[in-house]
Short mmCIF file of N, CA and C and ligand atoms in Angstrom, two decimals:
data_model
loop_
_atom_site.label_atom_id
_atom_site.label_comp_id
_atom_site.label_asym_id
_atom_site.label_seq_id
_atom_site.Cartn_x
_atom_site.Cartn_y
_atom_site.Cartn_z
N MET G 4 78.63 157.06 134.39
CA MET G 4 77.35 157.37 133.78
C MET G 4 76.92 156.35 133.14
N ARG G 5 77.46 155.88 131.91
CA ARG G 5 77.30 155.09 131.15
C ARG G 5 76.47 153.96 131.70
N ILE G 6 77.37 153.28 132.69
CA ILE G 6 76.61 152.09 133.44
C ILE G 6 75.35 152.48 134.03
N LYS G 7 75.43 153.51 134.61
CA LYS G 7 74.46 153.68 135.35
C LYS G 7 73.13 153.61 134.53
N LEU G 8 73.26 154.38 133.36
CA LEU G 8 72.36 154.40 132.53
C LEU G 8 71.71 153.22 131.72
N LEU G 9 72.75 152.42 131.48
CA LEU G 9 72.20 150.61 131.22
C LEU G 9 71.86 150.05 132.08
N LEU G 10 72.01 150.22 133.47
CA LEU G 10 71.34 149.77 134.60
C LEU G 10 69.48 150.04 134.81
N VAL G 11 69.57 151.22 134.28
CA VAL G 11 68.30 152.04 134.44
C VAL G 11 67.62 151.61 132.87
N PHE G 12 68.08 151.05 131.98
CA PHE G 12 67.61 150.64 130.92
C PHE G 12 67.15 149.54 130.71
N SER G 13 68.19 148.54 131.48
CA SER G 13 67.86 147.17 131.67
C SER G 13 66.76 146.77 132.50
N ALA G 14 66.49 147.91 133.88
CA ALA G 14 65.77 147.32 134.64
C ALA G 14 64.45 147.71 134.09
N ALA G 15 64.27 148.62 133.00
CA ALA G 15 63.22 149.09 132.58
C ALA G 15 62.35 148.18 131.60
N LEU G 16 63.58 147.41 130.88
CA LEU G 16 63.33 146.65 129.84
C LEU G 16 62.64 145.04 130.91
N ALA G 17 63.38 144.82 131.93
CA ALA G 17 62.72 143.45 132.52
C ALA G 17 61.45 144.28 132.96
N MET G 18 60.83 145.46 133.18
CA MET G 18 59.50 145.53 133.84
C MET G 18 58.54 145.12 132.88
N LEU G 19 59.48 145.40 131.38
CA LEU G 19 58.22 145.79 130.16
C LEU G 19 57.93 144.33 130.20
N GLN G 20 59.00 143.73 130.17
CA GLN G 20 58.92 142.21 129.90
C GLN G 20 58.04 141.22 130.69
N PHE G 21 58.04 141.99 132.16
CA PHE G 21 57.31 141.27 132.96
C PHE G 21 55.77 141.78 132.90
N ALA G 22 55.50 142.93 132.56
CA ALA G 22 54.12 143.12 132.14
C ALA G 22 53.98 142.38 130.99
N TRP G 23 54.43 142.32 129.86
CA TRP G 23 54.23 141.80 128.76
C TRP G 23 53.92 140.30 129.33
N VAL G 24 54.30 139.24 129.78
CA VAL G 24 54.37 137.86 130.51
C VAL G 24 53.13 138.18 130.97
N GLY G 25 52.51 138.98 131.88
CA GLY G 25 51.58 139.14 132.82
C GLY G 25 50.28 139.13 131.79
N ASN G 26 50.67 140.07 130.52
CA ASN G 26 49.68 139.90 129.60
C ASN G 26 49.21 138.62 128.85
N VAL G 27 50.23 138.18 128.48
CA VAL G 27 50.05 136.73 127.82
C VAL G 27 49.01 135.88 128.69
N PHE G 28 49.75 135.72 130.07
CA PHE G 28 48.98 134.73 130.86
C PHE G 28 47.60 135.10 131.28
N SER G 29 47.36 136.64 130.99
CA SER G 29 45.79 137.10 130.99
C SER G 29 45.11 137.03 129.77
N HIS G 30 45.67 136.87 128.70
CA HIS G 30 45.09 136.70 127.68
C HIS G 30 44.11 135.99 127.39
N GLY G 31 43.01 135.98 126.92
CA GLY G 31 41.86 135.00 126.54
C GLY G 31 41.52 134.65 128.09
N ASP G 32 41.81 134.71 129.36
CA ASP G 32 41.60 134.20 130.48
C ASP G 32 40.26 134.53 130.95
N VAL G 33 39.22 134.09 130.21
CA VAL G 33 37.73 134.75 130.67
C VAL G 33 37.42 134.58 132.23
N GLN G 34 37.00 135.55 132.87
CA GLN G 34 36.76 135.68 134.24
C GLN G 34 35.52 134.51 134.32
N PRO G 35 35.64 133.61 135.14
CA PRO G 35 34.34 132.62 135.58
C PRO G 35 33.08 133.41 135.99
N GLN G 36 31.92 133.23 135.46
CA GLN G 36 30.66 134.03 135.75
C GLN G 36 29.47 133.36 135.62
N GLY G 37 28.76 133.88 136.60
CA GLY G 37 27.30 133.17 136.75
C GLY G 37 26.87 133.09 135.47
N VAL G 38 25.53 131.95 135.43
CA VAL G 38 24.71 131.95 133.85
C VAL G 38 23.64 132.19 133.95
N ASP G 39 22.95 132.57 133.28
CA ASP G 39 21.42 133.08 133.57
C ASP G 39 20.58 131.69 133.05
N THR G 40 20.06 130.87 133.99
CA THR G 40 19.29 129.94 133.71
C THR G 40 17.50 130.48 133.61
N GLU G 41 17.27 131.44 133.34
CA GLU G 41 15.85 131.59 133.05
C GLU G 41 15.33 130.58 132.37
N GLY G 42 14.11 130.36 132.48
CA GLY G 42 13.00 129.20 131.92
C GLY G 42 13.36 128.12 132.30
N LEU G 43 14.63 127.59 133.11
CA LEU G 43 14.81 126.10 133.68
C LEU G 43 14.17 126.22 134.88
N GLN G 44 13.57 124.78 135.08
CA GLN G 44 13.44 124.57 136.16
C GLN G 44 14.19 124.76 137.33
N THR G 45 13.82 125.48 138.51
CA THR G 45 14.94 125.49 139.27
C THR G 45 14.57 124.29 140.17
N LEU G 46 16.05 123.99 141.08
CA LEU G 46 15.80 122.52 141.43
C LEU G 46 16.21 122.74 143.11
N PRO G 47 15.90 121.67 143.48
CA PRO G 47 15.91 121.69 145.20
C PRO G 47 17.08 121.83 145.81
N GLU G 48 17.16 122.55 146.86
CA GLU G 48 18.89 122.77 147.32
C GLU G 48 20.03 121.61 147.42
N GLU G 49 19.13 120.21 147.74
CA GLU G 49 20.09 119.64 148.02
C GLU G 49 20.39 118.88 146.60
N PHE G 50 21.56 118.51 146.09
CA PHE G 50 21.94 118.37 144.93
C PHE G 50 21.52 117.13 144.25
N ALA G 51 21.33 117.15 143.07
CA ALA G 51 20.54 116.12 142.36
C ALA G 51 22.18 115.07 142.05
N SER G 52 21.81 113.64 141.53
CA SER G 52 22.98 112.76 141.45
C SER G 52 23.04 112.47 140.07
N GLU G 53 21.82 112.95 139.24
CA GLU G 53 21.68 112.14 137.87
C GLU G 53 20.88 113.73 137.37
N ASN G 54 21.62 114.14 136.00
CA ASN G 54 21.13 115.17 135.36
C ASN G 54 19.59 115.47 135.12
N PRO G 55 19.19 116.45 136.18
CA PRO G 55 17.57 116.53 136.26
C PRO G 55 16.83 116.89 134.96
N TYR G 56 17.54 117.60 134.21
CA TYR G 56 16.95 117.92 132.75
C TYR G 56 16.92 117.30 131.40
N ARG G 57 17.77 116.32 131.54
CA ARG G 57 17.82 114.91 130.75
C ARG G 57 16.88 113.93 131.19
N LEU G 58 16.57 113.90 132.59
CA LEU G 58 15.39 113.17 133.01
C LEU G 58 14.17 114.07 132.64
N ALA G 59 13.94 115.22 132.85
CA ALA G 59 12.57 116.20 132.45
C ALA G 59 12.27 115.72 130.57
N GLY G 60 13.49 115.81 129.81
CA GLY G 60 13.55 115.66 128.48
C GLY G 60 12.66 116.74 127.89
N GLY G 61 12.54 116.82 126.47
CA GLY G 61 11.62 117.58 125.90
C GLY G 61 12.11 118.95 125.87
N GLU G 62 11.27 119.82 126.01
CA GLU G 62 11.67 121.24 125.85
C GLU G 62 13.02 121.85 126.84
N GLN G 63 12.48 121.14 128.24
CA GLN G 63 13.72 121.60 129.20
C GLN G 63 14.89 121.22 128.93
N TYR G 64 15.29 119.83 128.43
CA TYR G 64 16.59 119.34 127.92
C TYR G 64 17.09 120.22 126.82
N LYS G 65 16.35 120.43 126.11
CA LYS G 65 16.80 121.25 124.80
C LYS G 65 17.15 122.89 125.29
N LEU G 66 16.68 123.55 126.08
CA LEU G 66 16.90 124.78 126.98
C LEU G 66 18.11 124.71 127.31
N ALA G 67 18.47 123.58 128.26
CA ALA G 67 18.94 123.36 129.20
C ALA G 67 20.46 123.18 128.14
N GLN G 68 20.43 122.61 127.24
CA GLN G 68 21.71 122.81 126.08
C GLN G 68 22.19 124.00 125.68
N GLU G 69 21.27 124.51 125.35
CA GLU G 69 21.49 126.06 124.67
C GLU G 69 21.97 126.89 125.80
N ILE G 70 21.43 126.66 127.11
CA ILE G 70 21.96 127.64 128.42
C ILE G 70 23.30 127.14 128.25
N GLY G 71 23.47 125.86 128.40
CA GLY G 71 24.57 125.47 128.83
C GLY G 71 25.94 125.57 127.89
N ALA G 72 25.59 125.72 126.69
CA ALA G 72 26.60 126.01 125.49
C ALA G 72 27.13 127.54 125.75
N SER G 73 26.51 128.62 126.35
CA SER G 73 27.12 129.46 126.71
C SER G 73 27.48 129.28 128.03
N GLY G 74 26.98 128.77 128.80
CA GLY G 74 27.67 128.62 130.01
C GLY G 74 28.87 127.97 130.02
N TYR G 75 29.32 127.14 129.24
CA TYR G 75 30.22 126.19 129.12
C TYR G 75 31.38 127.09 128.33
N ASN G 76 31.08 127.74 127.40
CA ASN G 76 31.67 128.65 126.91
C ASN G 76 32.64 129.85 127.51
N GLN G 77 31.95 130.53 128.29
CA GLN G 77 32.50 131.67 129.48
C GLN G 77 33.41 130.55 130.68
N ASN G 78 32.98 129.35 130.86
CA ASN G 78 33.94 129.07 132.00
C ASN G 78 34.45 127.56 132.11
N CYS G 79 34.43 127.02 130.95
CA CYS G 79 34.91 125.70 130.76
C CYS G 79 35.97 125.90 129.36
N ALA G 80 35.60 126.45 128.59
CA ALA G 80 36.15 126.33 127.35
C ALA G 80 37.87 126.44 126.95
N ARG G 81 38.34 127.33 128.03
CA ARG G 81 39.44 127.83 127.87
C ARG G 81 40.23 126.64 128.40
N CYS G 82 39.78 125.76 129.43
CA CYS G 82 40.95 124.57 129.73
C CYS G 82 40.20 123.42 128.72
N HIS G 83 38.82 123.09 128.63
CA HIS G 83 38.32 121.73 128.29
C HIS G 83 38.33 121.74 126.59
N GLY G 84 38.36 123.07 126.28
CA GLY G 84 38.27 123.25 124.83
C GLY G 84 37.22 123.80 124.14
N LEU G 85 37.49 124.74 123.02
CA LEU G 85 35.81 125.30 122.18
C LEU G 85 35.39 123.92 121.87
N GLU G 86 33.87 124.33 122.03
CA GLU G 86 32.59 123.11 121.80
C GLU G 86 33.19 121.83 122.15
N ALA G 87 33.50 121.93 123.56
CA ALA G 87 33.89 120.78 124.30
C ALA G 87 34.81 120.05 123.63
N ILE G 88 35.59 120.31 122.69
CA ILE G 88 36.59 119.14 121.91
C ILE G 88 37.84 119.41 122.51
N SER G 89 38.36 118.82 123.39
CA SER G 89 39.25 119.10 124.29
C SER G 89 40.60 119.31 123.51
N GLY G 90 41.41 120.63 124.25
CA GLY G 90 42.49 121.18 123.52
C GLY G 90 43.76 120.44 123.90
N GLY G 91 43.53 119.58 125.14
CA GLY G 91 44.94 119.00 125.27
C GLY G 91 45.26 119.35 126.81
N ILE G 92 44.67 120.42 127.34
CA ILE G 92 45.27 120.45 128.97
C ILE G 92 44.15 119.92 129.92
N ALA G 93 43.19 119.74 129.51
CA ALA G 93 42.18 119.22 130.63
C ALA G 93 41.34 118.03 129.65
N PRO G 94 40.89 117.17 130.47
CA PRO G 94 39.96 116.07 129.78
C PRO G 94 38.55 116.58 128.76
N ASP G 95 38.62 115.77 128.02
CA ASP G 95 37.75 115.95 127.00
C ASP G 95 36.44 115.44 127.50
N LEU G 96 35.40 116.50 127.83
CA LEU G 96 34.19 116.31 128.49
C LEU G 96 33.17 115.36 127.92
N ARG G 97 33.34 114.97 126.50
CA ARG G 97 32.59 114.32 125.62
C ARG G 97 32.85 112.96 126.01
N MET G 98 33.95 112.69 126.79
CA MET G 98 34.13 111.33 126.95
C MET G 98 33.74 110.83 128.25
N LEU G 99 33.03 111.89 129.20
CA LEU G 99 32.45 111.08 130.39
C LEU G 99 31.51 110.15 130.14
N GLU G 100 31.13 109.30 130.83
CA GLU G 100 30.14 108.11 130.88
C GLU G 100 28.64 108.86 130.76
N ASP G 101 28.12 107.98 130.13
CA ASP G 101 26.77 108.51 129.92
C ASP G 101 25.93 108.49 131.24
N GLY G 102 25.00 109.21 131.31
CA GLY G 102 24.11 108.40 132.36
C GLY G 102 24.35 108.87 134.10
N GLU G 103 23.76 108.02 134.96
CA GLU G 103 23.79 108.91 136.18
C GLU G 103 25.24 108.69 136.71
N PHE G 104 26.20 107.50 136.46
CA PHE G 104 27.79 106.85 136.42
C PHE G 104 28.40 108.16 136.24
N GLY G 105 28.12 108.62 135.05
CA GLY G 105 29.00 109.97 134.35
C GLY G 105 28.39 111.56 135.38
N ASP G 106 27.36 111.39 135.56
CA ASP G 106 26.33 112.60 135.98
C ASP G 106 27.11 112.75 137.52
N GLU G 107 27.37 111.71 137.99
CA GLU G 107 27.83 111.80 139.31
C GLU G 107 29.42 112.23 139.73
N TRP G 108 30.17 111.89 138.78
CA TRP G 108 31.38 111.95 138.58
C TRP G 108 31.76 113.60 138.24
N TYR G 109 30.61 113.86 137.21
CA TYR G 109 30.76 115.36 136.72
C TYR G 109 30.54 116.42 138.01
N ILE G 110 29.39 116.27 138.31
CA ILE G 110 28.67 117.01 139.69
C ILE G 110 29.81 117.39 140.89
N GLU G 111 30.60 116.17 141.09
CA GLU G 111 31.24 116.30 142.12
C GLU G 111 32.39 117.19 141.47
N ARG G 112 33.05 117.00 140.37
CA ARG G 112 34.49 117.47 140.05
C ARG G 112 33.98 118.69 139.66
N VAL G 113 32.86 119.27 139.20
CA VAL G 113 32.69 120.73 138.91
C VAL G 113 32.32 121.50 140.34
N ARG G 114 31.80 120.80 141.07
CA ARG G 114 31.43 121.61 142.59
C ARG G 114 32.73 121.83 142.87
N LYS G 115 33.48 120.74 143.29
CA LYS G 115 34.92 120.95 144.15
C LYS G 115 36.21 121.43 143.32
N GLY G 116 35.90 121.11 141.95
CA GLY G 116 37.08 121.56 141.43
C GLY G 116 38.34 120.56 141.34
N TYR G 117 39.71 120.70 140.81
CA TYR G 117 40.63 119.60 141.38
C TYR G 117 41.96 120.54 141.97
N SER G 118 42.39 119.92 143.14
CA SER G 118 43.60 120.60 143.25
C SER G 118 44.97 119.31 143.25
N GLN G 119 45.98 120.12 142.93
CA GLN G 119 47.35 118.97 143.03
C GLN G 119 48.67 119.84 143.72
N ASN G 120 48.82 119.47 144.60
CA ASN G 120 50.30 119.82 145.67
C ASN G 120 49.64 121.22 146.13
N GLY G 121 48.36 121.71 146.15
CA GLY G 121 47.84 122.46 147.46
C GLY G 121 47.48 123.65 145.86
N ALA G 122 47.75 123.28 144.58
CA ALA G 122 47.19 124.34 143.50
C ALA G 122 46.38 124.07 142.76
N TYR G 123 45.12 124.81 142.52
CA TYR G 123 44.01 124.64 141.76
C TYR G 123 44.29 124.27 140.44
N LYS G 124 44.26 123.14 139.84
CA LYS G 124 44.39 123.04 138.19
C LYS G 124 42.63 123.33 137.69
N MET G 125 41.86 123.11 138.43
CA MET G 125 40.61 123.66 138.31
C MET G 125 39.71 123.98 139.50
N PRO G 126 38.95 125.27 139.14
CA PRO G 126 38.56 125.93 140.35
C PRO G 126 36.88 125.27 140.84
N PRO G 127 36.98 125.28 141.91
CA PRO G 127 36.12 124.69 142.48
C PRO G 127 34.54 125.60 142.18
N PHE G 128 33.58 125.26 141.67
CA PHE G 128 32.75 126.19 140.93
C PHE G 128 31.30 126.47 141.72
N ASP G 129 31.52 125.68 143.12
CA ASP G 129 30.42 125.69 143.54
C ASP G 129 29.92 126.81 144.30
N LEU G 130 30.85 128.10 144.08
CA LEU G 130 30.47 129.60 144.91
C LEU G 130 30.36 130.57 143.19
N ILE G 131 30.24 129.99 142.34
CA ILE G 131 30.19 130.51 140.88
C ILE G 131 29.00 130.44 139.85
N LEU G 132 28.90 129.15 140.21
CA LEU G 132 27.45 128.75 139.41
C LEU G 132 26.41 128.22 140.12
N SER G 133 25.25 128.14 139.69
CA SER G 133 24.07 127.53 140.34
C SER G 133 24.19 126.06 139.92
N GLN G 134 23.18 125.32 140.67
CA GLN G 134 23.15 123.64 140.31
C GLN G 134 22.41 123.88 138.74
N GLU G 135 21.78 124.51 138.68
CA GLU G 135 20.77 124.62 136.96
C GLU G 135 21.98 124.81 136.12
N ALA G 136 22.77 125.88 136.70
CA ALA G 136 23.80 126.29 135.57
C ALA G 136 24.76 125.17 135.40
N MET G 137 25.09 124.20 136.51
CA MET G 137 26.09 123.16 136.14
C MET G 137 25.25 122.27 135.23
N TRP G 138 24.08 121.73 135.72
CA TRP G 138 23.42 120.65 134.99
C TRP G 138 23.03 121.18 133.34
N ALA G 139 22.88 122.54 133.39
CA ALA G 139 22.76 122.77 131.84
C ALA G 139 24.01 122.70 130.96
N ILE G 140 25.23 123.05 131.73
CA ILE G 140 26.49 122.66 131.13
C ILE G 140 26.60 121.20 130.95
N ARG G 141 26.32 120.42 131.65
CA ARG G 141 26.39 118.75 131.42
C ARG G 141 25.51 118.64 130.28
N SER G 142 24.10 119.09 130.23
CA SER G 142 23.01 118.85 129.03
C SER G 142 23.72 118.96 127.53
N TYR G 143 24.48 120.05 127.82
CA TYR G 143 25.49 120.49 126.65
C TYR G 143 26.60 119.41 126.20
N THR G 144 27.40 119.48 127.40
CA THR G 144 28.86 118.37 126.95
C THR G 144 28.09 117.05 126.35
N GLU G 145 27.25 116.26 127.08
CA GLU G 145 26.85 115.06 126.71
C GLU G 145 26.11 115.03 125.47
N THR G 146 25.54 116.10 124.96
CA THR G 146 24.98 115.92 123.65
C THR G 146 25.98 116.19 122.28
N ARG G 147 27.28 116.80 122.99
CA ARG G 147 28.20 116.98 122.07
C ARG G 147 28.57 115.71 120.99
N PRO G 148 28.29 115.29 119.81
CA PRO G 148 28.72 114.43 119.13
C PRO G 148 30.22 113.94 119.43
N ARG G 149 30.61 112.75 119.87
CA ARG G 149 31.86 112.28 120.21
C ARG G 149 32.87 111.98 119.08
N GLU G 150 32.44 112.32 117.79
CA GLU G 150 33.08 112.75 116.49
C GLU G 150 32.26 112.66 115.20
C1 HEC X 230 41.27 126.58 134.63
C2 HEC X 230 40.95 125.15 133.92
C3 HEC X 230 39.95 124.30 134.01
C4 HEC X 230 38.75 125.12 134.12
C5 HEC X 230 37.99 126.78 133.88
C6 HEC X 230 37.42 123.91 134.01
N1 HEC X 230 38.35 122.58 134.38
FE1 HEC X 230 37.46 121.06 134.73
N2 HEC X 230 39.18 120.07 134.50
C7 HEC X 230 40.60 120.73 134.45
C8 HEC X 230 41.74 119.74 134.79
C9 HEC X 230 42.88 120.14 134.64
C10 HEC X 230 40.67 118.86 134.65
C11 HEC X 230 41.60 117.18 134.93
C12 HEC X 230 41.76 117.19 136.31
C13 HEC X 230 42.35 115.51 136.79
O1 HEC X 230 43.08 115.07 136.36
O2 HEC X 230 41.35 114.90 137.37
C14 HEC X 230 39.84 118.81 135.00
C15 HEC X 230 38.32 117.59 135.07
C16 HEC X 230 37.10 117.96 134.82
C17 HEC X 230 36.19 116.89 135.02
C18 HEC X 230 36.59 115.54 135.13
C19 HEC X 230 36.48 115.15 133.87
C20 HEC X 230 37.22 113.48 134.07
O3 HEC X 230 37.30 112.84 132.80
O4 HEC X 230 37.49 112.78 135.11
C21 HEC X 230 35.11 117.64 135.04
C22 HEC X 230 33.85 116.82 134.64
C23 HEC X 230 35.38 118.94 134.50
N3 HEC X 230 36.67 119.30 134.45
C24 HEC X 230 34.34 119.91 134.18
C25 HEC X 230 34.59 121.25 134.21
C26 HEC X 230 33.37 122.27 133.80
C27 HEC X 230 32.05 121.74 133.60
C28 HEC X 230 33.97 123.36 133.88
C29 HEC X 230 33.69 124.58 133.73
C30 HEC X 230 32.21 125.16 134.57
C31 HEC X 230 35.59 123.48 133.96
N4 HEC X 230 35.79 121.80 134.33
C32 HEC X 230 36.34 124.30 134.15
C33 HEC X 230 40.80 122.32 134.69
C34 HEC X 230 39.77 123.44 134.17
#
């Protein structure tokens, strides 16, 4: 009788522990989400290879940075760090190259994500974010001071 009770007890404990671990993993795990890009110039279907909002400059670039800041916080900060300052588990996006060189690398990675041994280390954002949102986020990270 005692043993049976003990077994039930330890099974319950294991389940609790399991639930707790699950909780830890999901804590702060913000679901990726689309970004409202109202006010930004809409872009042609074919992807640009250079940040169109930086090229447009002025108000468009400023608005893109603002929209990009919240898009970044919702979708990228949990891996790439708050305010685009890397917390260590993913590269610091302020360190990407400036200009078209950096843009091309950036857009490819964001669209396709990154997988290793069949597991995604970074999800592909092609189905989550619009092109406008992706370039808005680039506008934000590329204007964050490098220190
Ligand atoms: C689940 C974690 C995770 C999320 C969320 C995530 N990334 Fe990443 N990202 C990574 C990792 C890990 C790498 C490194 C891959 C590698 O080794 O090349 C990476 C690499 C990159 C790179 C290439 C950086 C370089 O120096 O080569 C870019 C650009 C990038 N991410 C942009 C983004 C953007 C923009 C978002 C949000 C829309 C985002 N990532 C969301 C984990 C993540």
